[in-house]
mmCIF file of C-alpha atoms in Angstrom:
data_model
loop_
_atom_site.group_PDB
_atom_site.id
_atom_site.type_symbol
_atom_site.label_atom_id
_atom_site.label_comp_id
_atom_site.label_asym_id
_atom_site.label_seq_id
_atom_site.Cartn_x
_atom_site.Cartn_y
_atom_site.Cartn_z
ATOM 1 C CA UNK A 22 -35.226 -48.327 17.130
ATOM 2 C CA UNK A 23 -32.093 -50.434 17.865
ATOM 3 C CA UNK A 24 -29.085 -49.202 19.579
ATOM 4 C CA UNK A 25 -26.846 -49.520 16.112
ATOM 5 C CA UNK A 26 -29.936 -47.909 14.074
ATOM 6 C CA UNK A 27 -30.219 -44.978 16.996
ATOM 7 C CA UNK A 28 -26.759 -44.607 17.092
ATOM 8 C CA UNK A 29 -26.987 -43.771 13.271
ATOM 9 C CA UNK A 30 -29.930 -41.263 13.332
ATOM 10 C CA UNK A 31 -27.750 -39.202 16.486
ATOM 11 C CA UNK A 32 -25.053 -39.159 14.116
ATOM 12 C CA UNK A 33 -27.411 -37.913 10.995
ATOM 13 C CA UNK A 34 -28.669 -35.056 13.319
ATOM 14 C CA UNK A 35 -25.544 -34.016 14.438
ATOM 15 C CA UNK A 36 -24.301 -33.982 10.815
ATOM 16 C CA UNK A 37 -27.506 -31.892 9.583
ATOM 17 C CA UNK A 38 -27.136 -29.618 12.646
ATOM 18 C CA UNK A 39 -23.759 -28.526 11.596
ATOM 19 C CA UNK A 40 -24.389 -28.317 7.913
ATOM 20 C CA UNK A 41 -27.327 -25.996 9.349
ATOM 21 C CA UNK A 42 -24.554 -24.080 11.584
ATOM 22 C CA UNK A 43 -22.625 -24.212 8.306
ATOM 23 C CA UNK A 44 -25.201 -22.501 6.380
ATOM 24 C CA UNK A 45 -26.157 -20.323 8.322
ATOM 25 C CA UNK A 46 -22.615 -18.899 9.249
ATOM 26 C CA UNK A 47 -21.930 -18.875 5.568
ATOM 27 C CA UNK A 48 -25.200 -16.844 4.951
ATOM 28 C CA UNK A 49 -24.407 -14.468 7.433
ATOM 29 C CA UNK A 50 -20.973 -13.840 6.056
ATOM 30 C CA UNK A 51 -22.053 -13.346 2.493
ATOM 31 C CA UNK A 52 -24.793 -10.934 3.814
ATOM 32 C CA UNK A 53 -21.211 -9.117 6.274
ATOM 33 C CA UNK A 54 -19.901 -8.899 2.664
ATOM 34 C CA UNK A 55 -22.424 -7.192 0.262
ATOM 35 C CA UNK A 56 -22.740 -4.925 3.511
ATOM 36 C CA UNK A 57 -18.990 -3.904 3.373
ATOM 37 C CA UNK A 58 -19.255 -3.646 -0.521
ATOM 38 C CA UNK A 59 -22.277 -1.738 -0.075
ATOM 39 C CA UNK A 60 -20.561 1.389 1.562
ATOM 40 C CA UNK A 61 -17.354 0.966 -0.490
ATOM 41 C CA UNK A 62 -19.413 1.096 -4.024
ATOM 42 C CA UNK A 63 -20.702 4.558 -4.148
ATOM 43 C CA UNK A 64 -17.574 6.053 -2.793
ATOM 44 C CA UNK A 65 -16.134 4.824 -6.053
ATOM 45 C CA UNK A 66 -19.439 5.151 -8.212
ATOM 46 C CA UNK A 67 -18.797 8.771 -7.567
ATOM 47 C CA UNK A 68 -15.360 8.971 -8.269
ATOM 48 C CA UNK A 69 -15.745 7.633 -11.501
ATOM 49 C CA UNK A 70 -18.232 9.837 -12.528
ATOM 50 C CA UNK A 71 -16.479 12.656 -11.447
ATOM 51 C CA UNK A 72 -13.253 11.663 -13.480
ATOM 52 C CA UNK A 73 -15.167 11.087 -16.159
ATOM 53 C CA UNK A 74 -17.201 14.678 -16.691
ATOM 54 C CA UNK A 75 -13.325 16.022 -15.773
ATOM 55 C CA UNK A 76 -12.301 14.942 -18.981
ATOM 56 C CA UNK A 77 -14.675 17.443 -20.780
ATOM 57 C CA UNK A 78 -14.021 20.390 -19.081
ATOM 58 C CA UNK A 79 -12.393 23.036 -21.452
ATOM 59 C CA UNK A 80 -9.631 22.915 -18.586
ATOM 60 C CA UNK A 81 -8.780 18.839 -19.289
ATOM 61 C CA UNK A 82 -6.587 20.089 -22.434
ATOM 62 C CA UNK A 83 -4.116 22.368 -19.976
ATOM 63 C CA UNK A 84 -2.775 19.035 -18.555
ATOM 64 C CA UNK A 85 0.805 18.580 -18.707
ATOM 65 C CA UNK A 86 1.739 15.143 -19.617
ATOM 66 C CA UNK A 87 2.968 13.745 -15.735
ATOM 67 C CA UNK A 88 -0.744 15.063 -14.967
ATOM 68 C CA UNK A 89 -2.528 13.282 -17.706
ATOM 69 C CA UNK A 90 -0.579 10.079 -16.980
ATOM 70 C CA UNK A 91 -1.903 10.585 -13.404
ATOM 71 C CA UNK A 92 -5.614 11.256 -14.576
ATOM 72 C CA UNK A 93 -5.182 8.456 -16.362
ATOM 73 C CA UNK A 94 -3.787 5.793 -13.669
ATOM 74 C CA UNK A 95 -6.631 7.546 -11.182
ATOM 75 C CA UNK A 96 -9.144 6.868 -13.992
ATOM 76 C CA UNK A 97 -8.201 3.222 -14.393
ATOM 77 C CA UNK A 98 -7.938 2.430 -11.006
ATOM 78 C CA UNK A 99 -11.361 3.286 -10.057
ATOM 79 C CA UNK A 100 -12.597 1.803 -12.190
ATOM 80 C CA UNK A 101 -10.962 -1.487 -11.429
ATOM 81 C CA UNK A 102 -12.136 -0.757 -7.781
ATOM 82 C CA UNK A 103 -15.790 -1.213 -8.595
ATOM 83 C CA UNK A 104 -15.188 -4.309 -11.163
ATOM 84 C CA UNK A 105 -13.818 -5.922 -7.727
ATOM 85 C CA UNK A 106 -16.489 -4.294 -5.493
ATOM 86 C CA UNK A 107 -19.350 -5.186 -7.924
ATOM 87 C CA UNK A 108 -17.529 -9.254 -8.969
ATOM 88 C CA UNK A 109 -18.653 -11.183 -5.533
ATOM 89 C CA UNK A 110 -22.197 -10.157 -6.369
ATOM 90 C CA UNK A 111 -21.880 -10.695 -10.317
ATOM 91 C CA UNK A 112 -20.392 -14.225 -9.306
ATOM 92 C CA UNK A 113 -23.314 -15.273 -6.617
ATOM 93 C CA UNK A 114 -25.882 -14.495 -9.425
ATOM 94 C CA UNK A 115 -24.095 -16.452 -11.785
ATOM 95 C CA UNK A 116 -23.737 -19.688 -9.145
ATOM 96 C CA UNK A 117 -26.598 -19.438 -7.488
ATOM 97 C CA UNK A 118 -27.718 -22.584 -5.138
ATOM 98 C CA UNK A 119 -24.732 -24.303 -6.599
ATOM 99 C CA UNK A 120 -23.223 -25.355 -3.355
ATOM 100 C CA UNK A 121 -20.520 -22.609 -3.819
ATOM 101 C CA UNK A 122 -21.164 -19.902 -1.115
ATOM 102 C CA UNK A 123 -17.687 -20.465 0.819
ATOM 103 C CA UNK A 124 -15.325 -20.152 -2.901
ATOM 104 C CA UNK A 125 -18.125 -17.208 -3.529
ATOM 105 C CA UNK A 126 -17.115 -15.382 0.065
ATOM 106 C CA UNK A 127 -13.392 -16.705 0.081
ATOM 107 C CA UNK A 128 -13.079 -15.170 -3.715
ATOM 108 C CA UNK A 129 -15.103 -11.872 -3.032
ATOM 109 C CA UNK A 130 -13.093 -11.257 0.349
ATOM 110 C CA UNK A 131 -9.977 -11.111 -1.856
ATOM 111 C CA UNK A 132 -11.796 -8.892 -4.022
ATOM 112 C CA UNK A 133 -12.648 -6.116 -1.611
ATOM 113 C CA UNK A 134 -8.829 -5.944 -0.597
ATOM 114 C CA UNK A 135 -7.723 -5.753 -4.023
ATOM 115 C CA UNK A 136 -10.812 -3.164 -4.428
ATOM 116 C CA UNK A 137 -9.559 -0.897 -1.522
ATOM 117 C CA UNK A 138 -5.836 -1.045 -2.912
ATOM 118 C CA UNK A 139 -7.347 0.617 -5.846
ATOM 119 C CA UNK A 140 -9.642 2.987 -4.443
ATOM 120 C CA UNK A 141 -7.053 3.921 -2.044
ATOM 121 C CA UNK A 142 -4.507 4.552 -5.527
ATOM 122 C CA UNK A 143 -7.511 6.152 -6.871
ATOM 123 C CA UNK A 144 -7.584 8.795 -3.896
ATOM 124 C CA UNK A 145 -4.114 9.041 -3.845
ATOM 125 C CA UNK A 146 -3.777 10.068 -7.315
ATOM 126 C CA UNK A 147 -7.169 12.455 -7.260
ATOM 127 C CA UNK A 148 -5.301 14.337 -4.565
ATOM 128 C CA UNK A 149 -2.244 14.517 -6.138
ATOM 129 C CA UNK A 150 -3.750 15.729 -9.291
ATOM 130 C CA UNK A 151 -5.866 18.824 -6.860
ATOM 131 C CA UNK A 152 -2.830 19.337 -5.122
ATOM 132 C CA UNK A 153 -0.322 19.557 -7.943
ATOM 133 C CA UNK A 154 -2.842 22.174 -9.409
ATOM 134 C CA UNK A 155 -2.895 24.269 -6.256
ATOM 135 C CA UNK A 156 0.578 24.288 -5.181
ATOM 136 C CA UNK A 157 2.618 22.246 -7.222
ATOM 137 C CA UNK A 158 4.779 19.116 -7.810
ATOM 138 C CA UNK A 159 6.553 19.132 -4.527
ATOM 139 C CA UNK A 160 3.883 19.844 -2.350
ATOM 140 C CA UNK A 161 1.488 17.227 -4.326
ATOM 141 C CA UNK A 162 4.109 14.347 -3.708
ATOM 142 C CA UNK A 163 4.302 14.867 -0.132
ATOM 143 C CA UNK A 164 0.743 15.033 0.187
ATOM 144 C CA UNK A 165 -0.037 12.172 -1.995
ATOM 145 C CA UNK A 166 2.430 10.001 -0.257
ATOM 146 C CA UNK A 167 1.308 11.193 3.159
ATOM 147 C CA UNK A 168 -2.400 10.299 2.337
ATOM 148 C CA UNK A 169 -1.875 6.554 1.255
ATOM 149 C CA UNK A 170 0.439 6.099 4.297
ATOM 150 C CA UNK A 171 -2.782 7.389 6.312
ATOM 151 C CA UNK A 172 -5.125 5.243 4.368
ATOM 152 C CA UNK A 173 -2.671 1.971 4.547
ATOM 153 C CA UNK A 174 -2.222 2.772 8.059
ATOM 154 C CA UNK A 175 -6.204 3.430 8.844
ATOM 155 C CA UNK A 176 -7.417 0.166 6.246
ATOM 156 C CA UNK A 177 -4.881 -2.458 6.227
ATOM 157 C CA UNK A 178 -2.516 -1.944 9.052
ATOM 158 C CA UNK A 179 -4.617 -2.899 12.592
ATOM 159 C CA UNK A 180 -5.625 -6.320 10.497
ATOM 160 C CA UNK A 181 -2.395 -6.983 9.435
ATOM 161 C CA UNK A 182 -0.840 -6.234 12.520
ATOM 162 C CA UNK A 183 -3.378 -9.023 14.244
ATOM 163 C CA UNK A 184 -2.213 -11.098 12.020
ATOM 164 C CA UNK A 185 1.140 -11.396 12.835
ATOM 165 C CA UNK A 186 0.275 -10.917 16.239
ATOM 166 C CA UNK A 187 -1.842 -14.413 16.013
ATOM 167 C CA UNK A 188 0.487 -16.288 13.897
ATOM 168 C CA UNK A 189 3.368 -15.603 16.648
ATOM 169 C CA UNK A 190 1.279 -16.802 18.960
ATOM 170 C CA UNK A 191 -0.278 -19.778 17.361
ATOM 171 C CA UNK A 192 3.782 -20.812 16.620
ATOM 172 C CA UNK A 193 4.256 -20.511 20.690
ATOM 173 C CA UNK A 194 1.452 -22.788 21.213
#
């Protein structure tokens, strides 16, 4: 092998090693994800189901109106929790071994944010419908409010936080 022609096939390798690393990182992320969607599916599986056999209980008529429209926004956004929890997966079947696995993870990441906003509206509103039963209006907006501030706080807020943190100090560098 010539120097020129050596030269090329170290450069080749190196290029095939990081596609590798590429792969492989990209693998391992996509597996990270259907892991996190994993736990986060049932929850909302559940939920639904639940919601769902509510609505034919004898007691579902005794609604008042504010409590129906609640039902109903609870109802809706579960269910638009597991059309984003269950999309990354529906989407990787659909381009499989089309060269597409970073859109696929970049896409389905978005997804499972936008999946816990709803599931955390979805929780919010199921305990403001228990609550409002149980004590009443006042009592369920304070509680309803007070559990999505916890949730915000315990999903989104440490990330976000990081974020900021590493943006200020990527702007100092």
């Amino acid at each position: 092998m010539t120097a020129p022609d050596a030269d090329e096939f170290e450069r080749e390798m190196l290029e095939a090693e990081g596609a590798e690393a590429l792969k492989a990182r990209l693998e391992r992320e996509h597996n990270e994800l259907l892991q996190e969607l994993r736990s986060l599916i049932p929850g909302a599986n559940v939920l639904l189901g639940f919601l769902l056999a509510v609505s034919f209980t004898s007691q579902f008529g005794d609604l008042t109106r504010t409590e129906r429209w609640v039902y109903f926004a609870t109802l809706v956004s579960t269910a638009v929790a597991l059309v984003l929890f269950l999309a990354p997966a529906a989407h990787h079947r659909l381009r499989f071994r089309e060269g597409d696995k970073d859109d696929i993870l970049r896409k389905g990441n978005r997804e499972a944010i936008a999946g816990t906003v709803a599931s955390s509206l979805a929780f919010t509103g199921v305990l403001y419908l228990v609550t409002e039963r149980i004590f009443g209006t006042p009592e369920a907006i304070l509680m309803s409010a007070g559990f999505f501030a916890f949730t915000a706080w315990r999903w989104w807020s440490f990330a976000l936080l990081r974020t900021v943190r590493d943006e200020r100090a990527r702007k100092r560098l």
